[in-house]
XYZ file of C-alpha atoms in Angstrom:
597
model
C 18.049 -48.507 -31.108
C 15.610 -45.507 -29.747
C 14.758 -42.942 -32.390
C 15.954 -39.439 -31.994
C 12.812 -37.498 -31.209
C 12.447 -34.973 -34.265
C 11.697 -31.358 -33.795
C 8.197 -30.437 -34.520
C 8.032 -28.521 -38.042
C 6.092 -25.543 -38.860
C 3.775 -25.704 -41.640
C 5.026 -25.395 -44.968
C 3.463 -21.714 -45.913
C 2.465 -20.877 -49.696
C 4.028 -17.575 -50.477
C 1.395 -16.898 -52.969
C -1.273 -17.375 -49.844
C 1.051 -15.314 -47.671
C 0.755 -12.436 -50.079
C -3.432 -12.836 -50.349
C -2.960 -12.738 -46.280
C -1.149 -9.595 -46.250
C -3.052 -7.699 -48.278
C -6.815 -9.507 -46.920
C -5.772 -8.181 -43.167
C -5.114 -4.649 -44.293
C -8.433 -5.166 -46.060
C -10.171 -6.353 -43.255
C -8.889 -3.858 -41.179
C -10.031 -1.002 -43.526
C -13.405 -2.321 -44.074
C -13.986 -2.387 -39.994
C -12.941 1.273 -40.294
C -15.384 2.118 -43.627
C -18.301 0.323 -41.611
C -17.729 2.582 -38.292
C -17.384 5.656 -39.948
C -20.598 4.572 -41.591
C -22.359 3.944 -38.784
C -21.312 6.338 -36.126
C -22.992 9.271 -34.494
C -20.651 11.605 -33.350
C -18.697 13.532 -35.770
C -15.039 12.941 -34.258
C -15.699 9.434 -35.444
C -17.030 9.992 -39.072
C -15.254 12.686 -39.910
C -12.521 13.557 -37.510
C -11.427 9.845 -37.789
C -10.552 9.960 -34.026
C -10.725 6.148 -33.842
C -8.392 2.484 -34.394
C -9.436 -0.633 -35.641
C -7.547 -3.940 -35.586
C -7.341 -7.694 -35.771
C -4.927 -9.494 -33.180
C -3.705 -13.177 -32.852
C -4.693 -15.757 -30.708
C -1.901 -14.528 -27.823
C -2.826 -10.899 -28.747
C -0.114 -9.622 -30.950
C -1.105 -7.179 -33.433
C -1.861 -8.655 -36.946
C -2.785 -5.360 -38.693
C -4.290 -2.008 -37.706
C -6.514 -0.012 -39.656
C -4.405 3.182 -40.669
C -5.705 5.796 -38.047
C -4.336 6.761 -34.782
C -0.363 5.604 -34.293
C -0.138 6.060 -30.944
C -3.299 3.553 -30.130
C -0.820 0.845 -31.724
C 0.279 -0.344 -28.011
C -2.688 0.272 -25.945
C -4.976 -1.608 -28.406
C -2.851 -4.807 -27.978
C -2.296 -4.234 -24.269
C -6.004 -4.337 -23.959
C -6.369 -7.534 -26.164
C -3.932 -9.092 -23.547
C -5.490 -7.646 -20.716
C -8.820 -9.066 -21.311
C -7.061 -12.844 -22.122
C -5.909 -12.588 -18.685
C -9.052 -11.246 -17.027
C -11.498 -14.050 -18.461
C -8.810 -16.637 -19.801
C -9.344 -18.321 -23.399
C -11.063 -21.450 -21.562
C -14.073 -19.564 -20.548
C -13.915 -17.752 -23.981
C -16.639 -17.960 -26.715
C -18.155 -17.136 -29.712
C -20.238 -13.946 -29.605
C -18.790 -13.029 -27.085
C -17.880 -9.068 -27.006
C -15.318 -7.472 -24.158
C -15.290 -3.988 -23.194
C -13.513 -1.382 -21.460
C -12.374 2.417 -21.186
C -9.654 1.909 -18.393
C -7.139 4.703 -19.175
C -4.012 3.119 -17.339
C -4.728 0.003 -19.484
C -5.428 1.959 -22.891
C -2.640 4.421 -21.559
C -5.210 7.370 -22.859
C -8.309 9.264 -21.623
C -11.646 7.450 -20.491
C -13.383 8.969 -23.627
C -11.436 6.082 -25.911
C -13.958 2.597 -25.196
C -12.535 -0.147 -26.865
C -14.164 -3.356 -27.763
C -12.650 -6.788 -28.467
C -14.450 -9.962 -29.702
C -12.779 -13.294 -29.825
C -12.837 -15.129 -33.807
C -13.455 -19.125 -33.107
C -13.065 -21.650 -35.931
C -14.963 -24.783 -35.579
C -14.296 -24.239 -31.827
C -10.698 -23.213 -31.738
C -9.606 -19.070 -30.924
C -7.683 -17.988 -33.963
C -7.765 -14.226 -33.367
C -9.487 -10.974 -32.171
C -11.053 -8.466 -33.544
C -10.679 -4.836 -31.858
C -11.812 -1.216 -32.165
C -11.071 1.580 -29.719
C -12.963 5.129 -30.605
C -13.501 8.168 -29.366
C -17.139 9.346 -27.629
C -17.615 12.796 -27.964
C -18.854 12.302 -23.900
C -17.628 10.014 -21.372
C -20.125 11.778 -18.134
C -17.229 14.175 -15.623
C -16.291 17.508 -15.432
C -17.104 19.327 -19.067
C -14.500 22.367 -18.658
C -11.525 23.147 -16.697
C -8.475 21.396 -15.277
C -8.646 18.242 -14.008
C -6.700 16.623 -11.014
C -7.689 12.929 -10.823
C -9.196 10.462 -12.804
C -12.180 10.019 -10.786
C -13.193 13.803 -12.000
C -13.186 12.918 -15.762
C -16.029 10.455 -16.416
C -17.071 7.041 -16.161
C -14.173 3.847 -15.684
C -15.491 1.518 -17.032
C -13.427 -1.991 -15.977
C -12.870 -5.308 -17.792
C -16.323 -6.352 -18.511
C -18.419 -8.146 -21.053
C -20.677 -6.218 -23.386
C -22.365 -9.520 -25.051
C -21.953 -12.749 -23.689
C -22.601 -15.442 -26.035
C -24.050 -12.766 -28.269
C -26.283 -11.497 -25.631
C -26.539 -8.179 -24.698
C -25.416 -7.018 -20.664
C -28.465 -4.986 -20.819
C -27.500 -3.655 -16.843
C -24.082 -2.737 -18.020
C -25.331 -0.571 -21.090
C -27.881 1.151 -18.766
C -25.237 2.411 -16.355
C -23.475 3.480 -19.350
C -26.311 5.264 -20.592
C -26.687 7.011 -16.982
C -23.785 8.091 -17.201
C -24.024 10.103 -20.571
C -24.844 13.469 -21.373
C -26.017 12.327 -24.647
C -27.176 8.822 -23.886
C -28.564 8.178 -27.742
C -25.579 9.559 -29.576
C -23.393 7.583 -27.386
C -25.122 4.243 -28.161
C -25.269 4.808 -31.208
C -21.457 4.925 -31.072
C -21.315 1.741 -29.174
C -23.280 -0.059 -32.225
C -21.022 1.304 -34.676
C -18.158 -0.540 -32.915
C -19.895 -3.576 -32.203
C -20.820 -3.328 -36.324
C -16.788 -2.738 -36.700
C -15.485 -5.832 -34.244
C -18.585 -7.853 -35.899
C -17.070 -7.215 -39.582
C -13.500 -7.671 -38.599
C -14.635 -11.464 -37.109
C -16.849 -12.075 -40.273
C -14.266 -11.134 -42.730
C -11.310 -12.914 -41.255
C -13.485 -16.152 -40.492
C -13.744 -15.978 -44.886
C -9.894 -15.591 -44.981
C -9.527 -18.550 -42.869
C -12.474 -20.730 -44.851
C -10.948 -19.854 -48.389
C -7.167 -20.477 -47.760
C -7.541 -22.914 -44.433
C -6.410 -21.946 -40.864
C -3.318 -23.252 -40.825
C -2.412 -21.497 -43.935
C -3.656 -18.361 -42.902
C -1.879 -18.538 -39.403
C 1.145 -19.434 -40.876
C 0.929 -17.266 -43.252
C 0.527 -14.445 -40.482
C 3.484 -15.908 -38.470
C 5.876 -15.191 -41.482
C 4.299 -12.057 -42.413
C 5.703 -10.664 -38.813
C 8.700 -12.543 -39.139
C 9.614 -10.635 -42.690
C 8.656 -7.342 -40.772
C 11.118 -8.178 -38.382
C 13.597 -8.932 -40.493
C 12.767 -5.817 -42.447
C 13.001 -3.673 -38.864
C 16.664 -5.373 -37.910
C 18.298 -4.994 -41.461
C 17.123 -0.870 -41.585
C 18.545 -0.432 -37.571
C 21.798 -2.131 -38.235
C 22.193 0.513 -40.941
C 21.915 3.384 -37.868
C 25.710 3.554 -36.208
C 26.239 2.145 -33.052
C 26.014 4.559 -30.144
C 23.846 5.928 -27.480
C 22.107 9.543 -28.644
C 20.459 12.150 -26.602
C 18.477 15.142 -26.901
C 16.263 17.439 -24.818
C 13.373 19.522 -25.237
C 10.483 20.383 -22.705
C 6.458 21.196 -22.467
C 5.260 24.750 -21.702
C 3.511 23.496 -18.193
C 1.169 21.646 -16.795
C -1.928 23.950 -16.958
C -1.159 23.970 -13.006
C 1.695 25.082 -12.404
C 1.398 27.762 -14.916
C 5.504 28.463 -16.850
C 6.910 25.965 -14.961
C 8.610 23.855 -17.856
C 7.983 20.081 -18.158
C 11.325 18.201 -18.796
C 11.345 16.071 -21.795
C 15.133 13.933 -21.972
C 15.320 10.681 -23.947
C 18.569 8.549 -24.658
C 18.580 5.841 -27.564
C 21.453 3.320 -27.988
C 21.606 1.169 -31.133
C 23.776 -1.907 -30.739
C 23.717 -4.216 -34.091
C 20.534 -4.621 -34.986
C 18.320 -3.653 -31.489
C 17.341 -0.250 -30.467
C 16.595 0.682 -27.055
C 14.697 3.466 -26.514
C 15.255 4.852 -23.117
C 12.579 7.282 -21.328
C 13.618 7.376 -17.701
C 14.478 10.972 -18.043
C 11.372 12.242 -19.015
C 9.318 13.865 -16.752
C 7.654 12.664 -13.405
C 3.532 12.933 -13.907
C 1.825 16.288 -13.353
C -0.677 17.334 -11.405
C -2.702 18.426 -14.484
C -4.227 16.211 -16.939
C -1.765 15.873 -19.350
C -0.227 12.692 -18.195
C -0.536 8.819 -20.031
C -0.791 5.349 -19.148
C 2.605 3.286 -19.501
C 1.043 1.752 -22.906
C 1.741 5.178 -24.474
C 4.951 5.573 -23.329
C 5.948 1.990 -24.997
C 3.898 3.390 -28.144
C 6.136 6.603 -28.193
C 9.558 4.286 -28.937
C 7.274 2.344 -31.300
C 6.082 5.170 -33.666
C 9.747 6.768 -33.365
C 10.958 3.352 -34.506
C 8.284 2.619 -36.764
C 8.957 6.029 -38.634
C 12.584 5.504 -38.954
C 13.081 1.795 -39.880
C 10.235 0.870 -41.379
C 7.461 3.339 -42.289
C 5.879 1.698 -45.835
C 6.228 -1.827 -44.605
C 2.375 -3.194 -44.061
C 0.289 -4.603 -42.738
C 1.170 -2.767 -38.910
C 2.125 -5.745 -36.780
C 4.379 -6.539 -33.982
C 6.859 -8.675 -35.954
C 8.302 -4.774 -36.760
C 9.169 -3.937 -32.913
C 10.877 -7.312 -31.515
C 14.019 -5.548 -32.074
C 13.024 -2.613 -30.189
C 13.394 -2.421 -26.462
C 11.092 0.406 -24.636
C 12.536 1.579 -20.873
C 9.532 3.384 -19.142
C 9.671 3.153 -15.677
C 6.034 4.067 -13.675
C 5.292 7.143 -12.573
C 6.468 9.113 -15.493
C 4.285 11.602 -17.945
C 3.795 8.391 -20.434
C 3.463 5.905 -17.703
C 1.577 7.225 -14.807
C -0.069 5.882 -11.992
C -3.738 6.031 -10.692
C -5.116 8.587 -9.833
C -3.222 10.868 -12.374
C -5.754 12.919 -14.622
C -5.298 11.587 -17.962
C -8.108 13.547 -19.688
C -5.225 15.485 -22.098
C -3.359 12.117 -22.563
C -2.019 12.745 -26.533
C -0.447 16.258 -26.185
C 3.018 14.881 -24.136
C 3.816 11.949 -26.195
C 4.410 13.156 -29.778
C 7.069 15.827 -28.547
C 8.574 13.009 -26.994
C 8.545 11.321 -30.395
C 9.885 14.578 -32.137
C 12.684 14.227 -29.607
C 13.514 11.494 -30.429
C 14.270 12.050 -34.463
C 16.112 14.965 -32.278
C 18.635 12.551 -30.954
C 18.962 10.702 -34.217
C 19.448 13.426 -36.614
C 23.374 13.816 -36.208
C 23.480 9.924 -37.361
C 21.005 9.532 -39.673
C 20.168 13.045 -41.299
C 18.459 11.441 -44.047
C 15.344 9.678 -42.086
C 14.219 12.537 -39.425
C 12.411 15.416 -39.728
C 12.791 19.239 -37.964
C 10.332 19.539 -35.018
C 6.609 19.950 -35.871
C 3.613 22.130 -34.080
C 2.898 19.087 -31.957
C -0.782 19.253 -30.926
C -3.992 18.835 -31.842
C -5.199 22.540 -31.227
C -8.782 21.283 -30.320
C -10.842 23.731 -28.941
C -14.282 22.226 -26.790
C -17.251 24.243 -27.070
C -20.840 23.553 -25.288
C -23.950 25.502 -24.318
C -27.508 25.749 -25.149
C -28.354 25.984 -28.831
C -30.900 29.265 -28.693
C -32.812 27.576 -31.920
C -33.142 24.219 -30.554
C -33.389 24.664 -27.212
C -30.753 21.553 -26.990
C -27.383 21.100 -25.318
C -24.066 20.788 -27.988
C -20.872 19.744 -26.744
C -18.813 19.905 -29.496
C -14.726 19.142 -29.843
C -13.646 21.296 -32.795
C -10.300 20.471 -34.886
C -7.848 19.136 -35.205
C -6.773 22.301 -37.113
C -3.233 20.605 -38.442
C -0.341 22.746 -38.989
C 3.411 22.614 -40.119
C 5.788 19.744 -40.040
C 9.636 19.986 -39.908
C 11.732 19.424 -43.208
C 14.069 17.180 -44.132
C 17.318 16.826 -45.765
C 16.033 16.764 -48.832
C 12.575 18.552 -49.211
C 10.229 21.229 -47.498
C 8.011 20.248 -44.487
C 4.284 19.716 -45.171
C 1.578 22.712 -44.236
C -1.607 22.254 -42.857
C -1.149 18.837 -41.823
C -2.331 16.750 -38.574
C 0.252 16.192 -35.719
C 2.068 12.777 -35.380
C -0.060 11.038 -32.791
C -3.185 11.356 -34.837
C -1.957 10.024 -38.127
C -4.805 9.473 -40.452
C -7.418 11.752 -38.083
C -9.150 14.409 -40.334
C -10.228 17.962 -39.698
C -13.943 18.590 -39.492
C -14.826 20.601 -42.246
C -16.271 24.325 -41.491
C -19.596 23.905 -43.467
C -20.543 20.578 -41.435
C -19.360 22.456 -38.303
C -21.681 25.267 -38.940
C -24.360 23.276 -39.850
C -24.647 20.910 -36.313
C -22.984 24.098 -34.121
C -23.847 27.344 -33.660
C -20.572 28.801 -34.933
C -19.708 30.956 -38.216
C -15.700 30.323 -39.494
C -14.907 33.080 -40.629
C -11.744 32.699 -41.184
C -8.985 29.738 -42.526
C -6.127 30.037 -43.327
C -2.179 29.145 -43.798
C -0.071 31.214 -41.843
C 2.762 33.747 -43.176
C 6.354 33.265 -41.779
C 5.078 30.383 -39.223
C 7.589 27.705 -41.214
C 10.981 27.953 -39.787
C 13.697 29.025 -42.680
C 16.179 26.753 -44.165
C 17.750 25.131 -47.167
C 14.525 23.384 -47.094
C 11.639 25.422 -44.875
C 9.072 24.109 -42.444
C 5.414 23.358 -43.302
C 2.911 26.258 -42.623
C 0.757 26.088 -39.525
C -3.220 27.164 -40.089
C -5.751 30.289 -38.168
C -9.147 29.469 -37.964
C -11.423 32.403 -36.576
C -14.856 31.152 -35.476
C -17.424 33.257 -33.858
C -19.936 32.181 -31.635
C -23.666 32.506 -32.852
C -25.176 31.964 -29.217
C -23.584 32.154 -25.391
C -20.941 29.527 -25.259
C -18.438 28.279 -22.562
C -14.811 27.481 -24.393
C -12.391 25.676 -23.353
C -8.980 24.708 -25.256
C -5.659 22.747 -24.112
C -2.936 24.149 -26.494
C 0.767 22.908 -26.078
C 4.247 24.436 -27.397
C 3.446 27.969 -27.376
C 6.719 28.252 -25.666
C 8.809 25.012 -26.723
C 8.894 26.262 -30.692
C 9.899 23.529 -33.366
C 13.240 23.385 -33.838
C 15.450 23.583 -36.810
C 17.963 21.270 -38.026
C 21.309 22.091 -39.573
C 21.248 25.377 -39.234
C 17.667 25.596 -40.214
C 15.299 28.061 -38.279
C 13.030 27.334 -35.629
C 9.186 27.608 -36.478
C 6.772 29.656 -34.951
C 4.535 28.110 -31.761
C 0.709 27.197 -31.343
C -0.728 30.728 -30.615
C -4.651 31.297 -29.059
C -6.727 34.476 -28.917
C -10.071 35.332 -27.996
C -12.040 38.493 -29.505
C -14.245 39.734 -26.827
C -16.492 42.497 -27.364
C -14.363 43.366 -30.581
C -11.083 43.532 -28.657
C -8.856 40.810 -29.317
C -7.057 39.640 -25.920
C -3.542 38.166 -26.984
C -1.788 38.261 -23.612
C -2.048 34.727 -22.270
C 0.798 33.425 -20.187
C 0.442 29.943 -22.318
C -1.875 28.589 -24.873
C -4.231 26.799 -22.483
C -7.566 29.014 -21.767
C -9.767 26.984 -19.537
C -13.639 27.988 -19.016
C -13.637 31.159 -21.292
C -17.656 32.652 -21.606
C -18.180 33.548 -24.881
C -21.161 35.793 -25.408
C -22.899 36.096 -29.045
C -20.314 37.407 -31.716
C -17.361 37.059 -29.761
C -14.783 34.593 -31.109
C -12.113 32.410 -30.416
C -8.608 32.210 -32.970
C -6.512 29.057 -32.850
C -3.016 29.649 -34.682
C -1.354 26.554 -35.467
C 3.243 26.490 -35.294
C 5.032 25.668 -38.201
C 7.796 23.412 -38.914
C 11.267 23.790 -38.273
C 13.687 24.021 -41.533
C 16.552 22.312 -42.269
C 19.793 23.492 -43.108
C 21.388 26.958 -43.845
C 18.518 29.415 -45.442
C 21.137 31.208 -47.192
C 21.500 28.022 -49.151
C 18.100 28.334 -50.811
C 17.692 28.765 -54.149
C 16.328 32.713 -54.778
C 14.109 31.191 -57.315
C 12.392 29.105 -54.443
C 12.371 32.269 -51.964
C 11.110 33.984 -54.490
C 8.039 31.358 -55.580
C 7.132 31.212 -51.799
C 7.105 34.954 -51.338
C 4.642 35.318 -54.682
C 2.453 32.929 -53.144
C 2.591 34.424 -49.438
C 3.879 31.815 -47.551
C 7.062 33.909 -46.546
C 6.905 37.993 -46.091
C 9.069 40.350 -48.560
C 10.726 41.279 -44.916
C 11.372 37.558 -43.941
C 13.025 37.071 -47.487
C 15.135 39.964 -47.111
C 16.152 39.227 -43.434
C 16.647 35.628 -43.128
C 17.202 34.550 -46.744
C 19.079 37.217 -47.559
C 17.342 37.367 -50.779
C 16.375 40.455 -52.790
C 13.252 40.599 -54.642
C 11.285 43.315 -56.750
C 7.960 43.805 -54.589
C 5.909 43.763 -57.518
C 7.037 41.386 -59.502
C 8.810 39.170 -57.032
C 11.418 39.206 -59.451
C 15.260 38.357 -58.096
C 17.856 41.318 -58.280
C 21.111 38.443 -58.503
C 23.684 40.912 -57.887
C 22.078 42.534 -54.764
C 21.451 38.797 -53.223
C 24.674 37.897 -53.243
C 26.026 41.338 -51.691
C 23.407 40.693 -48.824
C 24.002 37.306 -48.387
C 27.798 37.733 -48.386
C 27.249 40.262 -45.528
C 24.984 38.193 -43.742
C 27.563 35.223 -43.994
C 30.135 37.349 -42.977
C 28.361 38.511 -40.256
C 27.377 34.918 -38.906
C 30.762 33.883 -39.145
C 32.078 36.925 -36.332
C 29.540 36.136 -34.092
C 30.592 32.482 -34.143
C 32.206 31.651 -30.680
C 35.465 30.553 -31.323
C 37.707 27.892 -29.715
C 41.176 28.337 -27.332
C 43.350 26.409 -29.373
């Protein structure tokens, strides 16, 4: 009698060794991003933190990603893919180092070059190692709009940086041609190639101490607990289809002219599908994305709200999350859309949404937050060196929305940058000619509530020589929302002080090629944070505590808390608080519109 043929087994996986795994590939990952920021040139890189590193499987799946940018998680692994299917794993091999900057690939702007190098073991592919970063310079048009992508620097396609560990010495010159600041951008380009280099050498001793197949199984069942992890915390959402609205001041273009932003999300069991067919065609300005973004919008939404402490980063957490984004939209567009602005768009979209989730899960979302990066470029001649600076200053942070449960966060980055830092003022000042003179948290910019909104930031910084600035501000119009009753925040706000006059009056916050002679000085105001829930439910003793240390004015306290406070002492007067709030409830409750019956 014929044997039944058996099913092939996986390998039996130590869950000791599975744990060692776990953590060793957020370790590798972190050391890859220690070593660039080491290494690097440019300050967005060692300080600002503008940057993603990463280790990838065999078929390109995302093992773990250093903890930096979330909304590189797609593109990154896109890439990996891409590159698989440009050269094919035959023609693969050791030393070998791929490279590209192709923004409807990446699904950003042509500043972000990544690099990926394939890991062999004794001759068999068992992984990549990736990093994409930020140059400060990329070669195209330094200020102003943008219209297409062949305006905004140098495309670099699918090519190989090191074959066989060799240099493609004609490749790096054209790179170098193409460079403003050819030494400070190579330098950049050997801090990666340190980062991908320590990412192969590191998991190469994972695989020697524990064996491959251990260490590949292990990685399979890491990604299979995250999915499990993922489905169990989305069955938990009720079934339904959700959706919200909210919209981006303009294009830069079409100055006023709102930019639609609709998404619809239907949970069935334990899938998501997150549903972006709504949102906006691309612009003609350069605020538009590749299609890897848009799938990287429903991925850090999801992320965020089913599994947000659950490490290392990998792919296993998003097989239960479907992505609609049809081409042609803001997060997916086609070439030759200018892409140069490609991270303001998305993380509204994300902020939308927690919008559409909120009435269902109240617990896991947040109000809306400022939403941009608030980055203002500066570049000129420095008078004392007789040198060119091009310099991206920020990101200045600002307020996030609250939750159910506890204020919003001040002073913090937006979404899509994560883990980037602020450059601090004294470094700034130092390789800049530019004088902070002021920093600060903003009064009143956190939207009231139960629980209020994070505090956006001002920065003042005067100009020490001639300087041409240039900054791309978002949702001066579309202010964070509140939730529950909770007020919205205030918007991103800029200003310029020329000859000692402050000029205010800007139809958005986008000011484009602004000359900036010696002492004049540019203000970038940060939103705040939406709040959450009734303000007239907050605690006088917490009104009171933020009014004594001037987060919220004596005449915010009075008119939207309805609280009454000595002005010198900041002391509560109990009986006249609940007269005033009484009023204002009764007041709220007449304006109310009321139903026919």
């Amino acid at each position: 009698m014929k044997k039944a043929k058996t099913a092939k087994r996986k390998p039996k996986v130590d869950p000791v060794v599975t744990e060692i795994v776990r953590n060793g590939v957020i370790a590798v990952t972190e050391e890859m991003k220690t070593n660039l920021m080491r290494t690097a040139y440019n300050i967005i890189i060692y300080e600002a933190l503008d940057f993603t590193t990463g280790l990838f499987t065999a078929a390109g799946e995302t093992i773990s990603i250093g903890i930096g940018l979330p909304m590189f998680i797609r593109g990154m692994a896109e890439t990996v893919k891409a590159k698989i299917k440009h050269f094919g794993r035959k023609t693969m091999r050791a030393g070998d180092i791929y490279v590209t900057n192709d923004s409807y690939l990446t699904g950003s702007h042509l500043n972000h070059v990544t690099l990926t190098l394939p890991i062999f073991h004794k001759g068999v592919l068992v992984g990549f190692s990736c990093c994409m970063a930020h140059w400060i310079d990329i070669g195209g048009t330094l200020g102003g709009m943008t219209t297409d992508i062949y305006s905004e620097g140098l495309q670099i396609p699918i090519l190989k940086l090191h074959d066989r560990g060799k240099p493609n010495d004609t490749l790096i010159d054209v790179i170098k041609q193409n460079m403003r600041m050819p030494n400070r951008a190579m330098g950049d380009l050997r801090a990666q190639i340190t980062a991908v280099k320590t990412g192969e050498r590191r998991f190469l001793e994972l695989v020697e101490r524990y064996g491959r197949e251990q260490v590949l199984g292990a990685i399979t069942a890491i990604m299979d607990h995250s999915e499990a992890m993922a489905r169990a915390r989305t069955r938990s959402i009720p079934d339904g289809v959700y959706e919200a609205e909210s919209y981006m001041d303009d294009d830069g273009i079409d100055v006023g002219k709102k930019v639609p932003i609709r998404v619809r999300i239907t949970v069935k069991g334990d899938e998501m599908t997150v549903d972006l067919s709504d949102v906006s065609r691309q612009v003609r300005g350069f605020y538009n994305s590749g299609i890897t973004t848009g799938y990287a919008c429903s991925q850090v939404a999801y992320k965020c709200l089913t599994s947000p402490t659950d490490y290392p980063i990998n792919d296993g957490s998003f097989r239960s999350l479907k992505a609609i984004v049809p081409p042609g939209r803001i997060i997916s567009a086609v070439r030759p859309a200018p892409m140069r602005w490609w991270m303001t768009y998305p993380m509204t979209i994300v902020d939308t949404v927690f919008k559409a989730l909120a009435p269902v899960i109240p617990d896991r979302v947040i109000a809306g937050h400022h939403a941009d990066l608030l980055i203002a470029a500066l570049h000129g001649i420095n008078t004392k060196t007789s040198e060119f600076f091009l310099a991206n200053f920020g990101p200045l942070g600002g307020g996030w929305g609250a939750k159910r449960n506890e204020d919003g966060v001040s002073a913090t980055v937006c979404i899509n940058d994560g883990d980037t830092h602020n450059s601090p003022s004294e470094q700034s000042e130092v390789k800049f000619p530019i004088v902070v003179e002021r920093y600060a948290l903003v009064p009143d910019s956190g939207g009231a509530g139960r629980h209020r909104g994070g505090l956006g930031v001002e920065r003042v910084v005067r100009a020490r020589v001639p300087m041409t600035f240039n900054t791309q501000v978002e949702r001066a119009h579309c202010k964070p929302w509140g939730l529950e009753g909770g007020g919205d925040a205030t918007g991103n706000e800029v200003a310029l002080r020329l000859d000692s006059k402050w000029k205010t009056d800007f139809p958005n916050a986008k000011v484009l090629v602004a000359m900036l002679k010696t002492g004049d000085a540019f203000r970038l105001r940060s939103g705040g944070g939406g709040g959450y829930g009734s303000p007239l439910e907050r605690p006088p003793e917490e009104v009171a505590a933020d009014a004594r240390q001037g987060y919220v004015s004596l005449a915010a306290v009075k008119a939207l808390y309805g609280v009454v406070l000595d002005p010198q002492t900041f002391a509560v007067d109990p009986e006249a608080t609940g007269r005033l709030r009484a009023s204002m409830r009764g007041a709220a409750m007449s304006a109310a519109p009321t139903g026919t019956g």
